[in-house]
Amino acid sequence: MGTTQRFRSTAVEQAEAVLVEQYPQLVRLAYVTLPVSLGRHTRVLLAHKAVQRALPRGGRGSTGAPAGPDSPGSPLAEVRVRVLRASLAPTGRARVTAAALGWPPVPPFVWGLRLWPPAGGIDEASRLLGQAPGPVRAAFVLHRVDGLPEETAVRLLGAAGVADPADAMREALAVGPPAHRDADRPGDRPGDRPGDRPGDRPGGRAAGWIDGWNDGPGPQGTGTGGGPGETLLRGPSGPEFDASVVSARPTDLLRRRRRTRAAWTVVAALALAAGILAADGSPPRPEATPLAGPAVAGALDPARLVRVPAEAWADTARVDFTAWPARGGRTADRQLLARALAAWAARPREVAVTAAPGTATDPPGRAPQLLYAGDTAGRAVVLLLDADRVVRYAEAADGPRGRELAFARTDEANVTTAAALVLSRSGGDGGDGGRARYLLAPWIAKAATRDLLRAGDEARPLAVSADGVTEETAVPRTGGACDSWPALELTSSARIVEKHAFVLADPGAALTPVHLTYTPLPDGPAAVAARQPREATGPAARAAWAAVACRLRELRGASVRAVNIWDFADSELPDGAGRAVWSCTRASGWAGPGDVLVQLRPPAGPPQDVARARSTAACGRFGQHLLAGTRWRSPAGRWYLLAAGSREVTGITAQGAVRAEASGRFLTVPLDGPQSAPVALAGSLASGARITAIDGGAGGRD
């Protein structure tokens, strides 16, 4: 071994000895430097990791014997620099982020326990210093606690990559009086430092967190006392102030147990699915799979699928998907059902999976309900119900090719929203809507199709098989000109409700069609109860939907259960332009929140968009008060500010670019031209409360 190699080996051994001897102090330096936002457990682990990884490698480090422990190039100085780099450098922050996200850290690591320092001491001081920048916290520990001279601490910070170590030291000096071990060092007596000179105390960004440190015993500059953070960090000798001493408690035991059970469930499901997929033609018996637990075996066993009697829907108060019987020509095809369940559980790569927004795609925890299994349009289709979601599995009719899985939410479905499911689609290329077959609920007595854009046309009957499958029917175009919008008009059986017809629309790319409703204009004074949504089958409803139907394109791929048009006001337009209707169209999602579009429908011409809002309660059951406004140009070429409110609005005020007010539910103000400056609209209710215009009203935000 050469002389240089021996020197390097000796330097590493010296660094190891220093690291072991100074371990608590180095952990304290790392712990206090790390951000408080990471939490105590994460900082404890990262502090120990930073120290344990600070040992220089054999090919690096000093090759000579330094004059003192704090001299440049000494083992202790090099270890300190490496600890600081691990706590301050960008690469260190990346590891901090990983730990904060719960990713397993490199050793040391702990499972099943949460660690933190004992009360007081290092943790209290770190919390009080937490608002200070990392370099300032490090400078405070190096100078005020470890007793290093200012120039030494500044040099270490610079070597660790701090951009302005001198500034960090100045801010650390302003924290409180100097450490008693440092007061007698040459050049470091009280009054010799910038922080002790009159008018030289740092301010600005440090002042906010410095205030918490100036209440310590002993007058400033006497060297006889220290701030509370310094006292806590250094403290009397004893294990309670040792930074390497921690307390431990178990993590959430119930959550750990649930996660363990869930993990074993997934493992068992994957093992069972692999066995099913590997079988050569004959479906396996799940109970014969060693890793399959009882719950998983039951959920994935075709023989245990829930099958509802054919007439259950006529003898229950819950008329939804749970009342659907198992229909189709392949409900006894165990192989098809086994492949569908296996694909759901394992989701192999060759299976295309789609899901409506917000729909879970995890395997079932119990046996699903079988809704349909049969051949349609050259495809074998299986429909399954699992609690509040429906799953459709499809493959080639002659074998497991071109397999697909689709998921959709069905929360709180009812007689209308559980009336149909999309069984198959065909065509649809180049923006053409193509054609579709639907599986209708067993309580549907009659089916027809209607073009929403032609309010005066009669509905055309739609043939339905004994299994509830409709003949192929056109679906709306997804692109190009909107010249037709086919919809289903279904009639419920008199066994559950008399003379009940309703309309469903298919926006495309979803399993569940959308229920369309209509709320007419208020009738009578505000004291009369508000009207409720009704089926979109009457003349007024068809006329309203003829103007809005093409906007259903915007719902393609969304998780929407129902769309309602609420005509909340009608008013005379200026310049004799006739009477216009103010409407709010609300698309309500299965999860609850909905998107709204407010429009002004003049007597001639297309509607004018007034305002939009997303994920709101407006225009729904819990948002029945509405105010909206817009700029409108009359046929005579003059511009006006128009505003209208719902039935309980008693006055409207405009502020901003236009200042005006009016009693009642309507406001009309002439404008000089097509102004674009925002106008804030507010309305008074009969109860005395005030509301503001829905977002976007009058050409700007309120």
XYZ file of C-alpha atoms in Angstrom:
702
model
C 0.000 0.000 0.000
C 1.427 3.411 -0.962
C 1.936 6.312 1.395
C -0.996 8.265 -0.035
C -3.330 5.292 0.339
C -2.251 4.813 3.959
C -2.929 8.477 4.678
C -6.402 8.193 3.109
C -7.208 5.049 5.072
C -6.095 6.754 8.262
C -8.252 9.799 7.433
C -11.342 7.631 6.972
C -10.666 5.841 10.254
C -10.254 9.196 11.994
C -13.511 10.422 10.439
C -15.296 7.309 11.684
C -13.952 7.838 15.202
C -15.033 11.482 15.143
C -18.471 10.558 13.801
C -19.046 8.029 16.600
C -17.763 10.419 19.274
C -19.754 13.416 17.993
C -22.831 11.455 16.901
C -25.418 13.207 19.166
C -24.104 16.662 18.217
C -24.153 15.829 14.495
C -27.698 14.447 14.730
C -28.712 17.640 16.527
C -27.211 19.732 13.711
C -29.076 17.759 11.030
C -32.383 17.608 12.946
C -32.542 21.349 13.619
C -31.508 22.192 10.030
C -34.225 20.051 8.426
C -37.610 21.765 7.829
C -40.159 21.459 10.636
C -42.879 20.836 8.036
C -41.585 17.286 7.489
C -42.774 16.114 10.891
C -40.780 14.740 13.781
C -40.677 11.088 12.707
C -39.348 11.900 9.239
C -36.787 14.386 10.577
C -35.477 11.869 13.133
C -34.893 9.271 10.411
C -33.377 11.770 7.969
C -31.113 13.271 10.617
C -29.672 9.871 11.531
C -29.367 8.985 7.844
C -27.487 12.211 7.094
C -24.964 11.514 9.849
C -24.493 7.844 9.050
C -23.902 8.635 5.374
C -21.425 11.431 6.161
C -18.419 9.111 6.394
C -15.983 9.996 3.545
C -15.176 7.344 0.985
C -11.773 5.716 0.911
C -10.614 7.619 -2.153
C -11.574 11.028 -0.820
C -10.911 13.251 2.163
C -7.883 14.719 3.805
C -4.538 12.958 3.551
C -2.776 14.909 6.272
C -3.121 15.571 9.983
C -4.846 18.937 10.577
C -3.766 21.303 13.308
C -7.065 21.237 15.201
C -10.528 19.585 15.145
C -12.164 22.659 13.574
C -9.404 23.373 11.077
C -10.170 23.153 7.342
C -9.849 19.599 6.111
C -10.065 18.017 9.577
C -12.192 14.860 9.880
C -14.779 16.645 12.049
C -15.009 19.593 9.648
C -15.472 17.285 6.661
C -18.146 15.240 8.427
C -19.978 18.428 9.408
C -19.913 19.662 5.818
C -21.334 16.382 4.532
C -24.104 16.452 7.158
C -24.989 20.009 6.162
C -25.031 19.116 2.473
C -27.401 16.230 3.126
C -29.783 18.580 4.943
C -29.529 21.631 2.667
C -28.525 20.554 -0.865
C -31.180 19.980 -3.600
C -30.401 16.257 -3.660
C -31.068 16.173 0.047
C -34.399 17.886 -0.526
C -35.333 15.221 -3.059
C -34.727 12.551 -0.446
C -36.687 14.616 2.065
C -39.621 14.749 -0.352
C -39.518 10.994 -0.828
C -39.630 10.445 2.909
C -42.436 12.975 3.312
C -44.475 11.069 0.751
C -44.072 7.871 2.716
C -41.611 6.129 0.401
C -39.276 3.709 2.183
C -36.027 5.585 3.014
C -32.584 4.082 2.810
C -31.298 2.788 6.167
C -31.939 3.557 8.874
C -35.648 2.866 8.503
C -38.417 1.898 10.917
C -41.642 -0.009 10.297
C -44.532 -0.087 12.735
C -43.220 2.678 15.016
C -43.363 6.460 15.092
C -40.294 8.235 16.534
C -39.853 11.701 18.030
C -37.499 13.468 20.445
C -38.622 13.754 24.086
C -40.598 16.830 25.126
C -38.561 20.044 25.269
C -34.906 20.134 24.299
C -34.058 19.682 20.647
C -37.638 19.387 19.427
C -38.861 22.557 21.142
C -35.855 24.524 19.931
C -36.277 23.175 16.405
C -39.921 24.169 16.425
C -39.122 27.724 17.530
C -36.432 27.996 14.852
C -38.701 26.414 12.232
C -39.658 29.658 10.491
C -36.032 30.585 9.900
C -34.317 29.527 6.648
C -32.308 26.307 6.778
C -28.882 28.021 6.559
C -29.789 30.275 9.510
C -30.833 27.302 11.629
C -27.570 25.552 10.743
C -25.526 28.675 11.564
C -27.275 28.984 14.918
C -26.359 25.436 15.909
C -22.767 25.673 14.673
C -21.983 28.982 16.400
C -24.391 29.342 19.292
C -24.602 25.697 20.382
C -21.515 23.872 19.117
C -19.380 26.908 20.037
C -17.599 27.370 16.720
C -16.156 30.828 15.918
C -18.116 32.847 13.403
C -15.494 32.543 10.689
C -15.361 28.751 11.137
C -19.137 28.386 10.942
C -19.255 30.637 7.872
C -16.544 28.557 6.199
C -18.438 25.310 6.880
C -21.679 26.740 5.505
C -19.911 27.913 2.379
C -18.329 24.507 1.873
C -21.798 22.948 2.227
C -23.109 25.038 -0.667
C -24.902 27.899 1.131
C -25.124 30.856 -1.261
C -24.534 33.592 1.355
C -23.131 32.063 4.546
C -22.187 35.443 6.018
C -25.786 36.638 5.788
C -26.996 33.424 7.438
C -24.535 34.010 10.294
C -25.699 37.611 10.752
C -29.277 36.465 11.090
C -28.264 33.711 13.516
C -26.408 36.268 15.675
C -29.599 38.293 15.998
C -31.437 35.414 17.627
C -30.237 36.220 21.135
C -27.163 36.675 23.325
C -23.978 34.785 22.463
C -23.113 31.408 23.865
C -21.140 31.552 27.114
C -18.479 29.289 25.667
C -17.856 31.728 22.839
C -17.897 35.042 24.701
C -14.231 34.932 25.624
C -12.872 33.985 22.185
C -10.649 36.623 20.581
C -12.587 38.804 18.180
C -15.890 37.471 19.489
C -16.446 39.541 22.606
C -19.726 41.352 23.071
C -19.780 44.504 20.996
C -17.245 43.160 18.475
C -19.859 41.551 16.270
C -22.196 43.343 13.859
C -25.222 41.973 15.682
C -24.187 43.653 18.959
C -23.495 47.111 17.566
C -26.215 49.720 18.006
C -28.517 49.901 15.012
C -26.891 46.842 13.410
C -29.462 44.202 14.315
C -30.700 42.389 11.225
C -34.277 43.047 10.218
C -36.393 42.228 7.211
C -37.176 38.569 6.754
C -35.441 37.502 9.981
C -37.267 39.874 12.294
C -40.474 37.824 12.458
C -38.857 34.711 13.883
C -36.162 36.502 15.888
C -38.754 37.975 18.264
C -39.457 34.596 19.807
C -35.830 34.240 20.929
C -35.192 37.516 22.742
C -36.883 36.645 26.020
C -34.069 34.537 27.478
C -32.419 35.160 30.867
C -29.456 37.473 31.072
C -29.063 40.851 29.412
C -28.016 41.071 25.794
C -24.277 40.958 25.333
C -23.370 39.966 28.902
C -22.501 36.403 28.035
C -24.188 35.231 31.233
C -27.379 33.900 29.741
C -28.866 32.637 26.459
C -32.139 32.648 24.587
C -34.608 29.869 25.313
C -33.680 28.031 22.103
C -29.966 28.044 23.003
C -30.717 26.821 26.518
C -33.007 24.110 25.242
C -30.560 22.943 22.601
C -27.524 22.872 24.841
C -29.254 22.282 28.158
C -27.843 20.514 31.210
C -26.139 17.222 30.774
C -28.563 14.350 30.706
C -30.225 11.964 28.268
C -33.320 14.139 27.889
C -31.197 16.662 25.914
C -29.336 14.062 23.839
C -30.421 14.490 20.224
C -29.981 10.776 19.585
C -32.480 9.835 22.313
C -35.997 9.331 20.928
C -39.415 8.173 22.104
C -41.353 5.527 20.208
C -45.006 4.585 19.865
C -46.770 2.137 17.524
C -48.511 3.416 14.402
C -52.290 3.125 13.920
C -52.806 -0.553 14.755
C -56.307 -0.804 13.281
C -55.245 0.859 10.031
C -52.206 -1.449 9.851
C -54.468 -4.455 10.294
C -56.841 -3.263 7.559
C -53.953 -2.619 5.167
C -52.509 -6.068 5.857
C -55.849 -7.713 5.165
C -56.298 -5.679 1.990
C -52.830 -6.652 0.787
C -53.527 -10.361 1.324
C -56.880 -9.960 -0.453
C -55.191 -8.472 -3.515
C -52.537 -11.184 -3.523
C -55.199 -13.864 -3.301
C -57.266 -12.248 -6.069
C -54.271 -12.056 -8.383
C -53.349 -15.657 -7.680
C -56.893 -16.827 -8.368
C -57.146 -14.747 -11.539
C -53.849 -16.147 -12.792
C -55.155 -19.646 -12.231
C -58.350 -18.906 -14.157
C -56.492 -17.351 -17.086
C -54.013 -20.237 -17.227
C -56.747 -22.857 -17.364
C -57.132 -24.620 -20.708
C -60.798 -24.259 -21.475
C -62.399 -25.436 -18.248
C -62.944 -22.847 -15.529
C -61.153 -23.563 -12.272
C -62.703 -24.087 -8.886
C -61.638 -21.054 -6.829
C -61.926 -22.998 -3.607
C -59.138 -25.248 -4.880
C -56.695 -22.332 -5.205
C -54.455 -22.405 -2.095
C -53.934 -18.611 -1.833
C -57.563 -17.619 -2.357
C -59.220 -16.512 0.859
C -62.941 -17.220 1.418
C -64.084 -13.662 0.573
C -62.091 -13.506 -2.646
C -63.093 -16.986 -3.727
C -66.744 -16.075 -3.245
C -66.384 -12.815 -5.146
C -64.729 -14.440 -8.162
C -66.648 -17.721 -8.300
C -69.187 -17.652 -11.173
C -71.390 -20.056 -9.261
C -71.811 -17.522 -6.448
C -72.903 -14.563 -8.554
C -76.073 -12.967 -7.197
C -79.082 -13.671 -9.420
C -82.342 -11.829 -8.767
C -85.703 -13.487 -9.608
C -87.374 -12.251 -12.772
C -90.357 -10.629 -11.001
C -88.503 -9.104 -8.039
C -88.840 -5.571 -9.480
C -92.653 -5.711 -9.179
C -92.579 -6.656 -5.504
C -90.088 -4.241 -3.950
C -89.936 -0.616 -2.811
C -86.378 -0.303 -4.154
C -86.649 0.024 -7.915
C -83.070 0.327 -9.161
C -80.311 -1.885 -10.545
C -80.592 -4.267 -7.586
C -84.022 -5.308 -8.918
C -82.687 -6.332 -12.342
C -82.826 -10.082 -13.029
C -80.026 -11.941 -14.797
C -80.871 -11.928 -18.505
C -79.249 -13.036 -21.756
C -78.543 -16.297 -23.531
C -75.219 -17.018 -21.757
C -76.061 -16.607 -18.083
C -75.149 -20.287 -17.615
C -71.855 -19.999 -19.535
C -69.445 -20.554 -16.657
C -66.365 -20.066 -18.826
C -67.487 -16.635 -20.057
C -68.407 -15.516 -16.544
C -65.092 -16.808 -15.181
C -63.139 -14.870 -17.815
C -65.091 -11.707 -17.020
C -64.418 -12.011 -13.286
C -60.766 -12.887 -13.848
C -60.242 -9.903 -16.140
C -61.848 -7.662 -13.520
C -59.614 -8.987 -10.759
C -56.292 -9.142 -12.641
C -56.785 -6.564 -15.425
C -54.166 -8.055 -17.794
C -52.563 -5.764 -20.341
C -54.534 -7.082 -23.280
C -57.815 -5.936 -21.655
C -58.750 -2.331 -22.515
C -60.124 -0.585 -19.424
C -62.244 2.575 -19.344
C -63.934 4.159 -16.346
C -66.217 7.122 -15.840
C -64.570 9.870 -13.741
C -64.639 9.061 -10.049
C -65.432 5.369 -10.534
C -63.396 2.772 -8.637
C -61.945 -0.087 -10.700
C -60.685 -2.337 -7.899
C -61.814 -5.995 -7.713
C -65.092 -6.761 -5.925
C -64.991 -7.514 -2.222
C -68.040 -9.757 -2.446
C -69.923 -11.646 -5.122
C -71.359 -9.177 -7.681
C -74.860 -9.321 -9.104
C -75.235 -10.681 -12.623
C -77.357 -8.406 -14.812
C -76.712 -9.816 -18.283
C -74.627 -12.351 -20.179
C -75.189 -12.885 -23.877
C -74.154 -12.218 -27.464
C -74.961 -8.967 -29.201
C -73.571 -7.372 -32.351
C -70.880 -10.058 -32.652
C -69.656 -9.565 -29.090
C -70.119 -11.541 -25.889
C -71.165 -9.102 -23.170
C -71.391 -9.514 -19.392
C -72.931 -6.840 -17.152
C -72.259 -6.981 -13.414
C -73.408 -4.809 -10.502
C -71.123 -4.253 -7.519
C -72.702 -1.943 -4.929
C -72.698 1.556 -6.534
C -71.028 0.703 -9.832
C -71.776 -1.275 -12.977
C -69.093 -3.193 -14.878
C -69.339 -4.286 -18.514
C -67.047 -6.986 -19.875
C -66.961 -7.635 -23.616
C -65.010 -9.974 -25.883
C -65.365 -11.529 -29.321
C -68.385 -13.806 -29.465
C -66.230 -16.792 -30.438
C -63.483 -16.436 -27.841
C -61.395 -14.206 -25.586
C -60.195 -11.671 -28.157
C -60.540 -7.896 -28.175
C -61.465 -7.879 -24.521
C -62.764 -4.721 -22.827
C -63.784 -3.587 -19.341
C -65.886 -0.492 -18.654
C -66.890 0.917 -15.254
C -69.644 3.408 -14.371
C -71.058 4.846 -11.156
C -74.665 4.205 -10.160
C -74.977 5.925 -6.761
C -78.610 6.101 -5.597
C -80.021 5.147 -8.975
C -83.818 5.064 -9.257
C -86.619 4.121 -11.599
C -85.325 6.518 -14.298
C -81.547 6.543 -13.861
C -81.518 2.732 -13.582
C -83.755 2.266 -16.621
C -81.107 1.469 -19.236
C -77.491 0.496 -19.804
C -75.467 0.663 -23.021
C -74.971 -2.932 -24.136
C -72.920 -2.370 -27.293
C -71.799 0.344 -29.697
C -70.826 0.155 -33.346
C -69.562 2.663 -35.895
C -68.915 6.163 -34.654
C -65.791 6.866 -36.746
C -65.063 10.327 -38.076
C -67.377 12.063 -35.628
C -70.395 9.945 -36.612
C -72.319 8.847 -33.525
C -72.809 5.355 -34.925
C -75.392 2.998 -33.453
C -76.017 1.386 -30.088
C -78.061 -1.309 -28.376
C -79.415 -0.804 -24.868
C -80.476 -3.207 -22.143
C -83.650 -1.839 -20.595
C -84.870 -2.302 -17.051
C -87.499 -5.028 -16.529
C -90.076 -2.378 -15.546
C -89.964 -0.654 -18.953
C -93.209 -1.388 -20.777
C -92.608 0.621 -23.958
C -89.639 2.195 -25.741
C -89.370 4.791 -28.468
C -86.844 7.200 -29.956
C -87.225 10.936 -30.377
C -85.120 13.653 -32.017
C -84.602 16.355 -29.414
C -83.950 18.997 -32.066
C -87.411 18.508 -33.582
C -89.820 19.297 -30.798
C -92.924 18.831 -32.933
C -92.068 15.371 -34.276
C -93.688 12.276 -32.848
C -91.674 9.562 -31.130
C -90.926 6.424 -33.158
C -91.413 2.992 -31.548
C -88.273 1.000 -30.734
C -88.353 -2.797 -30.839
C -87.250 -4.606 -27.675
C -86.471 -8.342 -27.306
C -87.823 -10.561 -24.559
C -84.516 -10.122 -22.718
C -84.880 -6.337 -22.738
C -82.347 -5.659 -25.521
C -83.331 -2.926 -27.959
C -82.763 -3.039 -31.671
C -79.861 -0.973 -32.944
C -80.649 2.710 -32.899
C -78.768 5.830 -33.903
C -76.826 7.770 -31.307
C -75.844 11.461 -31.505
C -72.855 12.568 -33.556
C -69.771 13.470 -31.550
C -68.450 15.948 -34.119
C -69.396 17.952 -37.161
C -72.777 19.558 -37.659
C -75.346 18.990 -34.933
C -78.424 18.370 -37.060
C -79.996 15.571 -35.028
C -79.975 14.374 -31.432
C -81.638 10.974 -30.942
C -82.917 10.165 -27.448
C -84.838 7.334 -25.791
C -88.392 7.925 -24.578
C -89.320 5.126 -22.189
C -92.595 4.312 -20.439
C -92.689 2.565 -17.069
C -94.947 -0.375 -16.355
C -98.244 0.451 -14.687
C -97.304 -2.130 -12.045
C -94.962 0.403 -10.435
C -96.222 3.813 -11.673
C -99.062 4.840 -13.961
C -98.640 6.982 -17.069
C -94.988 7.645 -16.450
C -92.802 8.415 -19.471
C -89.319 9.912 -19.388
C -86.401 10.740 -21.684
C -82.834 9.420 -21.636
C -80.000 10.791 -23.779
C -76.744 9.088 -24.687
C -73.842 11.598 -24.790
C -71.487 8.796 -25.843
C -68.581 6.923 -24.211
C -70.618 6.040 -21.122
C -72.490 2.993 -19.839
C -75.381 4.947 -18.350
C -77.583 7.270 -20.417
C -78.470 10.660 -18.913
C -81.935 11.422 -17.544
C -83.349 14.671 -19.019
C -85.810 16.808 -17.041
C -87.351 20.268 -17.216
C -88.467 22.860 -14.657
C -90.950 25.389 -16.089
C -91.189 29.103 -15.361
C -92.475 30.072 -11.909
C -96.239 30.357 -11.675
C -97.666 33.049 -9.441
C -96.097 35.155 -6.664
C -92.987 34.239 -4.718
C -95.111 32.888 -1.896
C -96.133 29.969 -4.091
C -93.902 26.920 -3.603
C -91.109 26.520 -6.139
C -91.721 24.134 -8.986
C -89.869 20.844 -9.112
C -88.195 19.219 -12.137
C -90.533 17.148 -14.280
C -90.080 14.749 -17.155
C -89.041 16.327 -20.460
C -92.026 14.978 -22.387
C -94.400 17.947 -22.623
C -94.466 20.628 -25.364
C -92.694 23.276 -23.236
C -89.991 20.819 -22.187
C -89.393 19.645 -25.764
C -89.154 23.251 -26.947
C -86.608 24.085 -24.252
C -84.516 21.015 -25.003
C -84.558 21.683 -28.751
C -82.507 24.816 -28.076
C -80.016 23.144 -25.714
C -79.677 19.515 -26.859
C -76.505 20.006 -28.882
C -74.699 21.166 -25.744
C -74.955 17.599 -24.446
C -71.851 16.919 -26.523
C -69.897 18.575 -23.735
C -70.848 15.704 -21.410
C -69.110 13.023 -23.489
C -67.100 10.801 -21.151
C -68.385 12.578 -18.026
C -70.000 10.843 -15.051
C -73.434 12.512 -15.239
C -76.705 11.092 -14.001
C -79.226 13.801 -14.982
C -79.504 17.140 -16.792
C -82.256 19.615 -15.952
C -83.268 22.829 -17.736
C -84.687 25.363 -15.293
C -86.490 28.309 -16.871
C -86.163 30.668 -13.908
C -87.319 33.950 -15.476
C -88.730 35.566 -18.612
C -88.586 39.258 -19.474
C -89.412 41.722 -22.232
C -86.392 42.655 -24.324
C -85.717 46.319 -25.175
C -86.495 47.862 -28.542
C -89.536 45.612 -28.986
C -87.418 42.486 -29.509
C -89.975 40.253 -27.818
C -89.963 38.133 -24.707
C -86.851 36.140 -23.748
C -86.460 33.247 -21.327
C -83.614 32.962 -18.831
C -82.651 29.340 -18.226
C -80.112 27.432 -16.157
C -79.058 23.987 -17.400
C -77.579 21.830 -14.651
C -75.675 18.589 -15.306
C -75.683 16.671 -12.008
C -72.957 14.080 -11.510
C -73.359 10.746 -9.782
C -71.074 12.016 -7.009
C -73.324 15.045 -6.242
C -71.708 18.262 -7.567
C -72.807 19.573 -10.926
C -71.931 22.043 -13.683
C -74.331 24.776 -14.751
C -74.822 26.885 -17.872
C -77.028 29.996 -17.781
C -78.466 31.126 -21.114
C -80.732 33.822 -22.503
C -83.162 32.402 -25.092
C -84.573 35.168 -27.312
C -87.771 34.553 -29.259
C -85.708 34.114 -32.437
C -82.187 32.965 -32.994
C -79.843 30.766 -30.947
C -79.528 31.105 -27.158
C -76.840 33.412 -25.770
C -74.502 32.012 -23.105
C -74.599 34.162 -19.970
C -72.551 32.369 -17.308
C -71.000 29.031 -16.385
C -69.978 27.440 -13.100
C -68.482 24.051 -12.233
C -68.879 21.818 -9.183
C -71.619 23.976 -7.730
C -74.974 23.564 -6.002
C -76.521 26.362 -8.091
C -79.727 25.610 -10.002
C -80.274 22.480 -7.954
C -82.252 21.392 -4.945
C -79.924 23.289 -2.611
C -79.283 26.256 -4.894
C -82.726 27.660 -5.739
C -81.799 31.370 -5.645
C -80.152 32.656 -8.805
C -79.053 35.968 -10.316
C -77.386 36.379 -13.715
C -76.635 39.174 -16.136
C -75.215 39.753 -19.595
C -74.620 42.381 -22.248
C -77.084 42.081 -25.133
C -77.374 43.768 -28.493
C -80.876 44.465 -29.765
C -81.912 43.985 -33.401
C -81.748 47.794 -33.648
C -78.001 47.662 -32.916
C -78.171 49.173 -29.413
C -76.398 47.582 -26.425
C -77.973 46.898 -23.026
C -77.033 45.396 -19.705
C -79.688 42.810 -18.840
C -80.057 40.981 -15.521
C -82.683 38.642 -14.116
C -83.241 36.835 -10.835
C -85.173 33.805 -9.680
C -88.587 33.957 -8.024
C -87.544 35.368 -4.626
C -85.306 38.182 -5.896
C -86.839 41.564 -4.996
C -84.136 43.980 -6.214
C -80.971 44.105 -8.331
C -77.959 46.438 -8.024
C -75.134 46.907 -10.565
C -71.731 48.331 -9.624
C -68.423 48.756 -11.408
C -68.383 49.819 -15.052
C -72.167 50.253 -14.824
C -73.951 51.653 -11.762
C -77.700 51.132 -11.587
C -80.405 49.548 -9.495
C -83.946 48.301 -9.977
C -86.674 46.848 -7.826
C -88.106 43.483 -8.727
C -86.476 40.594 -10.580
C -85.185 42.380 -13.682
C -82.684 45.114 -14.585
C -82.273 46.789 -17.988
C -79.610 49.502 -18.475
C -78.727 51.126 -21.850
C -75.000 51.086 -22.678
C -72.881 53.309 -24.871
C -71.473 50.348 -26.718
C -70.069 46.808 -26.311
C -68.274 47.584 -23.049
C -66.026 44.828 -21.691
C -65.249 46.174 -18.217
C -66.618 43.931 -15.464
C -69.876 44.680 -13.696
C -70.731 43.321 -10.259
C -74.369 42.333 -9.800
C -76.047 41.769 -6.437
C -79.612 40.890 -5.592
C -81.886 41.186 -2.561
C -84.155 38.308 -1.563
C -87.570 38.501 0.036
C -86.000 37.169 3.239
C -83.589 40.127 3.394
C -80.559 38.074 2.364
C -78.347 39.119 -0.536
C -76.897 37.065 -3.383
C -74.354 37.825 -6.105
C -74.558 36.977 -9.772
C -73.342 33.572 -10.817
C -69.785 33.559 -12.124
C -69.394 35.287 -15.457
C -72.545 37.384 -15.254
C -72.571 40.780 -16.977
C -69.279 40.149 -18.714
C -67.053 39.852 -15.672
C -66.582 38.278 -12.275
C -68.407 39.710 -9.318
